[in-house]
Short mmCIF file of C-alpha atoms and ligand atoms in Angstrom, two decimals:
data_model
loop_
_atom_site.label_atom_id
_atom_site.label_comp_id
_atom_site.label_asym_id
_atom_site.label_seq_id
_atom_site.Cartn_x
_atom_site.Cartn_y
_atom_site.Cartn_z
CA UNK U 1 187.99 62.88 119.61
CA UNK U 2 183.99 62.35 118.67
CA UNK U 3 184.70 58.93 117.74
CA UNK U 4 186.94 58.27 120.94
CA UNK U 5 183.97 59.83 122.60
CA UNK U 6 181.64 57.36 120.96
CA UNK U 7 183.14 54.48 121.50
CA UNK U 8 183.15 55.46 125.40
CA UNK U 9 179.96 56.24 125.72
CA UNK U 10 178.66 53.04 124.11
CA UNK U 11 181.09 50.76 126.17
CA UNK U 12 180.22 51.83 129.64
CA UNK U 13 176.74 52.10 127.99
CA UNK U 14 176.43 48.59 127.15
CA UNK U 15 177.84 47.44 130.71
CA UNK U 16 175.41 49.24 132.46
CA UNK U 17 172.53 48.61 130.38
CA UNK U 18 173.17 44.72 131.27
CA UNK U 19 173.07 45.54 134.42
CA UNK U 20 170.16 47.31 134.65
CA UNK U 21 168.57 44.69 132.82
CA UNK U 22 169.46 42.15 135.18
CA UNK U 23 168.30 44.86 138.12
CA UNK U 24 165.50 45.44 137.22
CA UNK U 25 164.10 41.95 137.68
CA UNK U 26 164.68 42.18 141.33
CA UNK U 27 165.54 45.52 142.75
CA UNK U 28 163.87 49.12 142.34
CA UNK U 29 165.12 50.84 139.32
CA UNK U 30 161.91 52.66 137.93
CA UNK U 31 160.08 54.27 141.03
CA UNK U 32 161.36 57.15 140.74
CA UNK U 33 161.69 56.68 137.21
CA UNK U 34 166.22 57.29 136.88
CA UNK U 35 168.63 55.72 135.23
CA UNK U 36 169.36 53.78 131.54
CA UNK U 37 166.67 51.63 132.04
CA UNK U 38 164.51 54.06 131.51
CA UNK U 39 165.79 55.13 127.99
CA UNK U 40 164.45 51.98 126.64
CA UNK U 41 163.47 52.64 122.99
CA UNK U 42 165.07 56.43 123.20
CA UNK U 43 168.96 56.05 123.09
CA UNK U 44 168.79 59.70 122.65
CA UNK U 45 168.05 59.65 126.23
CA UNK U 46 171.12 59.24 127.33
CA UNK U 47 173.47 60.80 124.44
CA UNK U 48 175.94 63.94 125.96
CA UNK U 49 176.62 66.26 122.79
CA UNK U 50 179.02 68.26 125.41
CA UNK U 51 180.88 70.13 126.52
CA UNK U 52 182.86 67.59 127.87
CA UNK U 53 186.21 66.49 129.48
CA UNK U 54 186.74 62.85 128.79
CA UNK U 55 189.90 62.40 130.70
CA UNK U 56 187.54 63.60 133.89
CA UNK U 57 184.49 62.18 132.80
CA UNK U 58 186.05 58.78 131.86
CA UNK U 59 187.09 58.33 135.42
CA UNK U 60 183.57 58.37 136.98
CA UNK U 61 181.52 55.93 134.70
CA UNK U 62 178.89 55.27 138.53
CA UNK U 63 178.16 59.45 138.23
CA UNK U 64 177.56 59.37 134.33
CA UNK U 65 175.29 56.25 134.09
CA UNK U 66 174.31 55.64 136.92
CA UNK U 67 173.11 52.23 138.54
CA UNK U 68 169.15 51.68 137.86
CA UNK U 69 168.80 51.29 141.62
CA UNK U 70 170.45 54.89 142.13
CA UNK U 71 168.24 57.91 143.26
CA UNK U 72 170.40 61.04 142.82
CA UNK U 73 169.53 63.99 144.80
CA UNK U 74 172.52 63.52 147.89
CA UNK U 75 175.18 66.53 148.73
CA UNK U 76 178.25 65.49 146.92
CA UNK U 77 180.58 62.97 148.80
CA UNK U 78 183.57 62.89 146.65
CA UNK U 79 186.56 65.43 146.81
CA UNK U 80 190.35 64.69 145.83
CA UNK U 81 193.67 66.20 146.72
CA UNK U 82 194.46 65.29 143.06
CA UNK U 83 193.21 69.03 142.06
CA UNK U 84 193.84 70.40 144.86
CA UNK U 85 196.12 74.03 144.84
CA UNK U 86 199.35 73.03 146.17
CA UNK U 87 201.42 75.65 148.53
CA UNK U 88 204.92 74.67 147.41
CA UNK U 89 207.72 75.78 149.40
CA UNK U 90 211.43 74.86 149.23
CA UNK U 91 211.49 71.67 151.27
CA UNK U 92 208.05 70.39 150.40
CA UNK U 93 204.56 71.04 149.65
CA UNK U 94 201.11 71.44 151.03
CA UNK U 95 197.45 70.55 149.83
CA UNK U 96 194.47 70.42 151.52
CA UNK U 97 190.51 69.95 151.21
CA UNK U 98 188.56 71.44 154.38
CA UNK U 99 184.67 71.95 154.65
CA UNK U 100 185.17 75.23 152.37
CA UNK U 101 185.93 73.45 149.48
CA UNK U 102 183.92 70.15 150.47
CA UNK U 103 180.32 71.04 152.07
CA UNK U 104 179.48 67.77 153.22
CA UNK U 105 182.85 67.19 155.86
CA UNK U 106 181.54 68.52 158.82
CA UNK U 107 184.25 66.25 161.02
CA UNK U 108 187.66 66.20 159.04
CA UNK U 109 189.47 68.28 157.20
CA UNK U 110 192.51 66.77 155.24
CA UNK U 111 196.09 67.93 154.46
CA UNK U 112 198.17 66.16 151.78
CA UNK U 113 201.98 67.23 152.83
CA UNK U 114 205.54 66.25 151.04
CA UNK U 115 208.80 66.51 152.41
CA UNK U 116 211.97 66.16 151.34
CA UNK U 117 214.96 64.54 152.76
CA UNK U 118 215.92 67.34 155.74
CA UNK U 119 212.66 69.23 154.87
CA UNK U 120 210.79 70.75 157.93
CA UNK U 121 207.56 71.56 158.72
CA UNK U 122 208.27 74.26 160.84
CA UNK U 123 207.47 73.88 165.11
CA UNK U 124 203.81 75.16 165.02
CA UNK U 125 200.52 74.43 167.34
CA UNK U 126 196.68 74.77 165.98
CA UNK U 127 193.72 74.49 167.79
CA UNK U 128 192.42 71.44 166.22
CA UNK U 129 194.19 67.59 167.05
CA UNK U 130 196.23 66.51 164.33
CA UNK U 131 195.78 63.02 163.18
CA UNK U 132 198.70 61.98 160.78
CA UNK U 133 199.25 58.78 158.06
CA UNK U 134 202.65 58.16 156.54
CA UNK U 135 202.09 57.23 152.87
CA UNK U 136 205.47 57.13 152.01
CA UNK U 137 209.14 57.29 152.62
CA UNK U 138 209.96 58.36 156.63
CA UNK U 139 209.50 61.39 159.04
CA UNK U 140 210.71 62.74 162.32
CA UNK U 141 208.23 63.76 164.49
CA UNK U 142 208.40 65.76 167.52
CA UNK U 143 206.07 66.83 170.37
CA UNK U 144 205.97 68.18 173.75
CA UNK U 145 203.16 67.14 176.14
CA UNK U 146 201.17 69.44 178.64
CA UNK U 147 202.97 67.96 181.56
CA UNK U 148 206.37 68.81 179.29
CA UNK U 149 207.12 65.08 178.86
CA UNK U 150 208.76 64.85 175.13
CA UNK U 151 208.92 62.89 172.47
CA UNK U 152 211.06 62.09 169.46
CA UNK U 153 210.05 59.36 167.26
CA UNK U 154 211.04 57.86 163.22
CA UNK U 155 207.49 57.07 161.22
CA UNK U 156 207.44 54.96 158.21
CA UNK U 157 205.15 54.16 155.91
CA UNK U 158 202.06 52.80 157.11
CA UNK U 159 202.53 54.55 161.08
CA UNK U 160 200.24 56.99 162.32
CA UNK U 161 201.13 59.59 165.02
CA UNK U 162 198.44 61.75 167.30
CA UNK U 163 199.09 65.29 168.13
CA UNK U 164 196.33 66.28 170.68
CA UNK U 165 194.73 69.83 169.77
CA UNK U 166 197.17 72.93 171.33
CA UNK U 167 200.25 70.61 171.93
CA UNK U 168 203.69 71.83 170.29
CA UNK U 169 205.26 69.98 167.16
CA UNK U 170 207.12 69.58 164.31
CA UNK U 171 207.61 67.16 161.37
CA UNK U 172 210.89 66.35 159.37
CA UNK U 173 211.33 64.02 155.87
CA UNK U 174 214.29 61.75 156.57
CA UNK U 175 216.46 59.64 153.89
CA UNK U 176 216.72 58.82 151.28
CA UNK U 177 213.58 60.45 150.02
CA UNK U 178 211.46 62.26 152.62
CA UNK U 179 207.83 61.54 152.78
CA UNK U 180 204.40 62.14 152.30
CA UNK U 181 201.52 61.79 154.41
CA UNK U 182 198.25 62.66 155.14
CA UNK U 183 196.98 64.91 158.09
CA UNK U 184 193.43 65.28 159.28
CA UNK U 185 192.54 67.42 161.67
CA UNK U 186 189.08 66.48 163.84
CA UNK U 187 187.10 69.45 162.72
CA UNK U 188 186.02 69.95 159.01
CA UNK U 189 186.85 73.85 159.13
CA UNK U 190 190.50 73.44 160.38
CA UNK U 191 192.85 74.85 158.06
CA UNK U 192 197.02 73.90 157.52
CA UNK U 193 197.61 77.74 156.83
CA UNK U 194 196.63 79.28 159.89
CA UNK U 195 198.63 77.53 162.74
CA UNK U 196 200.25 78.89 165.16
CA UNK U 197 204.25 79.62 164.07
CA UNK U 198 207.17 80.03 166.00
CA UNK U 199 209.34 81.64 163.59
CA UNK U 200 205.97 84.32 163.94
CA UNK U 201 206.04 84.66 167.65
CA UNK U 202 209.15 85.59 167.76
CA UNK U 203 209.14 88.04 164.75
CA UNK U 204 206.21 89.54 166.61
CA UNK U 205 207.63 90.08 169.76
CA UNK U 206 209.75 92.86 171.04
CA UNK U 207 213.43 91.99 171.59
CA UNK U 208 213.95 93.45 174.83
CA UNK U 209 210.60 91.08 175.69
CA UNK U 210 212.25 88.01 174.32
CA UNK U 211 215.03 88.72 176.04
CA UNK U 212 214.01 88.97 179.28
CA UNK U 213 211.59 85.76 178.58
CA UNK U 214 214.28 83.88 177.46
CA UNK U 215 217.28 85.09 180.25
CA UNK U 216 219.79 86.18 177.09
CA UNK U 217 220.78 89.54 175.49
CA UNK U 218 218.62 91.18 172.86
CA UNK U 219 221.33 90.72 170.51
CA UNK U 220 220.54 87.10 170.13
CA UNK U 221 217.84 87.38 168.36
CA UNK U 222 218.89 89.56 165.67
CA UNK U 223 218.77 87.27 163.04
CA UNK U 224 215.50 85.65 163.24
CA UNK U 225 213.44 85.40 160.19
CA UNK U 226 210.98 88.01 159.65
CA UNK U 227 208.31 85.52 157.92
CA UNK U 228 207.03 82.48 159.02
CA UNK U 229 209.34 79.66 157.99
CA UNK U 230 206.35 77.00 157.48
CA UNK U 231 208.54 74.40 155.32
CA UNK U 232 211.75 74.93 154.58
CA UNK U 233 214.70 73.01 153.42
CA UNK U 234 216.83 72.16 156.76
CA UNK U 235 219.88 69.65 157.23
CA UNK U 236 219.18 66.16 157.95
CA UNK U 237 218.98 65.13 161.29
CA UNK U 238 221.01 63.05 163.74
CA UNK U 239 220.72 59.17 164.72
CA UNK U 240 217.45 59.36 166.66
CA UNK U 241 218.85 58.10 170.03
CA UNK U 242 220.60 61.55 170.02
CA UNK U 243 217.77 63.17 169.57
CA UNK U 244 215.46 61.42 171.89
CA UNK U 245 218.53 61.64 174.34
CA UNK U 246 218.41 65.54 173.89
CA UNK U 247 215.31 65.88 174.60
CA UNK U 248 214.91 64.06 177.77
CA UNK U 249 213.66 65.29 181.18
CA UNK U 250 213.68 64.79 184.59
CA UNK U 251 209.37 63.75 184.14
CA UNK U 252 210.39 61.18 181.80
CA UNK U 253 208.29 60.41 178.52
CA UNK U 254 204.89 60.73 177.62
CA UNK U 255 202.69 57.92 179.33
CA UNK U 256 201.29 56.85 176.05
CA UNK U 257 203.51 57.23 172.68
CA UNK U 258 202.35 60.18 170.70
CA UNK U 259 202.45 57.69 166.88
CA UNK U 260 201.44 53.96 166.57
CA UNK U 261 202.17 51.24 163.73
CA UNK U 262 198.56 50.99 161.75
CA UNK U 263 200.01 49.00 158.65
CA UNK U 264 201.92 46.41 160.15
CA UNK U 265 199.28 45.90 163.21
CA UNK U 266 197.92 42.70 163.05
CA UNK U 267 194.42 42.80 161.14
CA UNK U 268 191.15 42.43 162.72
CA UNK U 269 189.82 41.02 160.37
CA UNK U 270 190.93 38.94 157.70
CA UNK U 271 189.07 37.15 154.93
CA UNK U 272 189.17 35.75 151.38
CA UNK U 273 188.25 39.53 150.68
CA UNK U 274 190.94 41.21 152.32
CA UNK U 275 191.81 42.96 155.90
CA UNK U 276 190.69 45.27 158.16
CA UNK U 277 193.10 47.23 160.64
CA UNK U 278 191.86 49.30 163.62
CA UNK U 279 193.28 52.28 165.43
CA UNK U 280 191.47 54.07 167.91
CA UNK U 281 191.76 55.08 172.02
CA UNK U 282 191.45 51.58 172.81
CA UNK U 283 195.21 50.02 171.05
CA UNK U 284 196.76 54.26 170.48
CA UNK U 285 195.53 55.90 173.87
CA UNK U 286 196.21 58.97 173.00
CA UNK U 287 193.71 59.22 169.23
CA UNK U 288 190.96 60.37 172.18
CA UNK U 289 189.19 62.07 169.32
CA UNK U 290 190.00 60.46 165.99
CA UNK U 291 189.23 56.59 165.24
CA UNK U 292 190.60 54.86 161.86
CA UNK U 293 190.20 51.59 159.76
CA UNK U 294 192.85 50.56 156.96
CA UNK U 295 191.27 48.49 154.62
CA UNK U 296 192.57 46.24 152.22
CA UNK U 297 190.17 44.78 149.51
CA UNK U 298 191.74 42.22 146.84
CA UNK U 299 190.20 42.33 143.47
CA UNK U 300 186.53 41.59 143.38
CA UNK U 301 186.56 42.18 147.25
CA UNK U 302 183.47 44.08 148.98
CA UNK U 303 183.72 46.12 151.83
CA UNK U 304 180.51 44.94 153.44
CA UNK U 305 176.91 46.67 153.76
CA UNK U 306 177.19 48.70 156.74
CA UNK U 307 177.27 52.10 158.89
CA UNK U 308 178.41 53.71 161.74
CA UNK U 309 176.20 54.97 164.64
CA UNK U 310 178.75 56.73 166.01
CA UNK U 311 180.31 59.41 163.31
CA UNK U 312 180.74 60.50 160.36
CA UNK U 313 183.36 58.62 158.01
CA UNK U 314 186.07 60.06 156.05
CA UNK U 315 188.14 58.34 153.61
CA UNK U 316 191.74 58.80 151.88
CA UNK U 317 191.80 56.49 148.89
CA UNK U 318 195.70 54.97 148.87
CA UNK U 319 195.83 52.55 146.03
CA UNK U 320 193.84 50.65 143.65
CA UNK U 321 190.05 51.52 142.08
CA UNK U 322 186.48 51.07 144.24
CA UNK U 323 182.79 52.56 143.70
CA UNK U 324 180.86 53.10 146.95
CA UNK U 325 176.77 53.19 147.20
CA UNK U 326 175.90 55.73 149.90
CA UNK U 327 172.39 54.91 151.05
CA UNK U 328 169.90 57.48 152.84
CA UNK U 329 166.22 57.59 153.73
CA UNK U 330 163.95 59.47 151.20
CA UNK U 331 164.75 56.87 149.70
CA UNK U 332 168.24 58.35 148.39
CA UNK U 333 171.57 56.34 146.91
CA UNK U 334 174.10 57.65 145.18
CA UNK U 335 177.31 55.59 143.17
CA UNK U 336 180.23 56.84 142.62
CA UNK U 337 183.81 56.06 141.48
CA UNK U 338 187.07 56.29 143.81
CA UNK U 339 190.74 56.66 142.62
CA UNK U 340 193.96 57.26 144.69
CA UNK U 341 194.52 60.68 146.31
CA UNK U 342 190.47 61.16 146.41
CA UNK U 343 188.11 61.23 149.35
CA UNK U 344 185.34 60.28 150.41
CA UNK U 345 182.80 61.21 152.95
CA UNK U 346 179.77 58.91 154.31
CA UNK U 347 177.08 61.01 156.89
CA UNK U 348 176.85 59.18 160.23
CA UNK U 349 174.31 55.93 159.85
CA UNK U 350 173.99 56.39 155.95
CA UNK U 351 174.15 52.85 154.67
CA UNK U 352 177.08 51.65 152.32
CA UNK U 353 179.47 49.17 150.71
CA UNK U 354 182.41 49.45 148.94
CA UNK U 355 183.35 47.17 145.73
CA UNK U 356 187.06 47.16 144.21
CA UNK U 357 186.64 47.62 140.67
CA UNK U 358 189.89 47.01 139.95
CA UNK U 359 192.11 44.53 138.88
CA UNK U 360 194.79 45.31 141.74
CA UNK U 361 194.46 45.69 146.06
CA UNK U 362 191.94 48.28 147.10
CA UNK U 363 193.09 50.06 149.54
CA UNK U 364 191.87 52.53 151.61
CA UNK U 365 191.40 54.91 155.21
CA UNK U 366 188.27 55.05 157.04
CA UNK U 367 188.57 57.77 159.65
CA UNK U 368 185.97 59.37 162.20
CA UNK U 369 185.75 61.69 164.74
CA UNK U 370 185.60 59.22 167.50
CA UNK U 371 187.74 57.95 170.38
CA UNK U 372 186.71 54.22 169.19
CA UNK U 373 185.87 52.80 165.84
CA UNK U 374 182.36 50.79 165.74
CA UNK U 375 180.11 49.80 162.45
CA UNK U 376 176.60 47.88 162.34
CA UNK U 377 176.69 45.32 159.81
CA UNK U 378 173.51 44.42 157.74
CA UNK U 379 174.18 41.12 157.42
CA UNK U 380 174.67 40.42 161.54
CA UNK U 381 171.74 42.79 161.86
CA UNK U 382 169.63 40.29 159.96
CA UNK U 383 171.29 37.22 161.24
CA UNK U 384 170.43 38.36 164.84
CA UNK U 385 166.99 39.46 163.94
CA UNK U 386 164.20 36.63 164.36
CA UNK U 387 164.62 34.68 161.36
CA UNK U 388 160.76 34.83 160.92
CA UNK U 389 160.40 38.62 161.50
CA UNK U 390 163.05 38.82 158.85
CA UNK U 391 161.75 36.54 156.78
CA UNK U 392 158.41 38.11 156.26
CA UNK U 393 160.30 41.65 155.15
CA UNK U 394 162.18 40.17 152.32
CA UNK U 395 159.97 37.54 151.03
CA UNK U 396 163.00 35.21 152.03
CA UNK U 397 162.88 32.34 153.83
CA UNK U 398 164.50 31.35 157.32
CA UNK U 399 166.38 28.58 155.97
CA UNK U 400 168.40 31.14 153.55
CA UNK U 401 169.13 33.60 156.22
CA UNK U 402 171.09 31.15 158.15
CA UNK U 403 173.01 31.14 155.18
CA UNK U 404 174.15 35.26 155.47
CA UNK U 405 176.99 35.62 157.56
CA UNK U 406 176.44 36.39 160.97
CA UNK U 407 180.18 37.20 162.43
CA UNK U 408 180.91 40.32 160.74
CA UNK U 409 182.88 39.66 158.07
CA UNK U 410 183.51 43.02 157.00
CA UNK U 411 185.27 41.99 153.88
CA UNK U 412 183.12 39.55 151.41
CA UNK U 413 183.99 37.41 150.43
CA UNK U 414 184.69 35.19 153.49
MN1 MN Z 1 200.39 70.40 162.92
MN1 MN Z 2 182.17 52.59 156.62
#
């Protein structure tokens, strides 16, 4: 283990020594004094006798040598559902990271949910909106509207539904495997376990009320369950035209469907890099109060330098390997490393980018509490600035600024 630990240390070591090497030729790595540059003729500097967890450790090389430019000192951005206390239940599972376990997320809170083939997530309400992202397999979703216009609808992977705060619903995992998908709710406190159940209504209710409530004898309801259901195994459903047809009323269906295709939208943007997909009020009406990007980043591929003036931005992290740079004033920037099932969490206007590290597609959510999605690009900043005034801030000259893109790329390269 000490020489596995060795060997480690010295390789990501040696990449980030070049690195800072090469850095600190041009950027700021020394004032304040942080980072391996600074260990310059003292390699004890940056030794770690322990304790230590490798298999952790090893996974976030940005956090344990940092980038010379990197001024620490920023509330932690990164969270994960990957150690996150699952509530398992027969039919499925629940995890979830809200602003109790992750200081920072103000906005979001996030649920990661499985269900299996006929499992249920039981008819419930909340007070927060529901925001919802099929990861994998397929779902049955179901929702009743204010005006009681209802809807039934199949999600697959890469479809998003929208269940506006208070409304009525339910989720199902269809053949052959279920699903799993990821919920956020558009306040950071929101939690999965305390929504509103049916199963607890009723238990909580006296039969002679329900009775008279529902126009039926007592008697019927003798054998509800006296605890909340939540998810449980159930049979599979019907063809879906059955259902929808079941459902139907004399107002018709919801103006506006409740879910929306994300991942097979076509991209807003679409470079060399990768792609950029939008969802927001403007393409799902309903998402009033959550906006999202899927991004796509091929190997080598930067998300570009950016913000948003608008909200905060939450990420899931799908598939693939990135590091992201959050930049504040003070001046503050932190790096760290990004793996599938983690989040991330970027404070409204804090500057940053996002580099796949890996050798595979990047992909990943950006989601805010928004009805529209909007970012401010540094590059179309500067390339819409007077080239002069511009100019005389970097030391650069006009001629090369006409050479930074100035159409929003969002993905680098073009
Ligand atoms: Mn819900
Ligand atoms: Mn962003």
């Amino acid at each position: 283990m000490i020489s596995r630990r060795k060997i480690l240390t010295a390789a990501a070591a040696g990449s980030v020594a070049s690195t800072a090497v090469r850095a600190a030729s041009f950027g700021n790595p020394d004032e304040p004094p942080q980072g391996v540059i600074n260990t310059k003729g003292n390699p004890a500097s940056l030794t770690d006798p322990g304790p230590q967890n490798p298999a952790i450790g090893g996974q976030f090389p940005s956090a344990q040598f940092p980038p010379p430019t990197d001024v620490s000192d920023m509330p932690h951005f990164w969270a994960s559902f990957n150690n996150a206390a699952k509530r398992v239940q027969d039919g499925g599972w629940a995890r979830q990271v809200t602003q109790a376990d992750f200081a920072i997320a103000e906005t979001i809170s996030g649920v990661d949910m499985r269900l299996t083939a006929g499992g249920i997530r039981e008819l419930h309400w909340h007070l927060a909106a529901e925001w919802g992202y099929m990861s994998y397999g397929n779902c049955r979703i179901t929702i009743l509207d204010e005006m009681g216009r209802a809807q039934v609808a199949d999600v697959k992977e890469g479809d998003l539904w929208y269940f506006p705060a208070g409304l009525p619903h339910s989720l199902q995992g269809l053949g052959p495997d279920g699903c799993e998908f990821l919920l956020c709710f558009d306040d950071g406190k929101a939690t999965e376990y305390n929504t509103i159940l049916l199963t607890d209504w009723f238990a909580h209710t006296p039969p002679d009320i329900l009775a008279e409530n529902f126009g039926v004898p007592a008697e019927t309801f003798a054998k509800i369950p006296l605890h909340q259901l939540y998810i449980f195994q159930g049979k599979l459903p019907g063809a879906l035209a059955a259902d929808q047809a079941s459902v139907k009323s004399a107002l018709g269906l919801p103006p506006h469907p409740f879910t929306f295709s994300l991942g097979s939208s076509a991209p807003v943007k679409h470079t060399k890099g990768g792609e950029v997909r939008i969802a927001d009020s403007n393409n799902f009406n309903v998402s009033k109060t959550i906006a999202a990007a899927l991004v796509t980043l091929h190997s080598g591929g930067l998300r570009e330098m950016h913000w948003h003036h608008n909200a905060d931005e939450w990420q899931y992290w799908i598939k693939g390997k990135g590091r992201m740079t959050v930049f504040d004033s003070g001046p503050r920037a932190v790096t760290m490393d990004f793996n599938p099932g983690d989040i991330g969490y970027v404070k409204r206007s804090n500057g940053h980018y996002i580099k796949n590290t890996g050798d595979t597609d990047l992909q990943f959510l950006e989601v805010f509490r928004s009805s529209y999605y909007a970012d401010v690009s540094l590059s179309d900043w500067l390339t819409h600035t007077p080239p002069e005034l511009v100019a005389q801030h970097l030391n650069v000259d006009a001629a090369t600024i006409a050479k930074f893109p100035n159409n929003k790329p969002a993905v680098m390269p073009e």
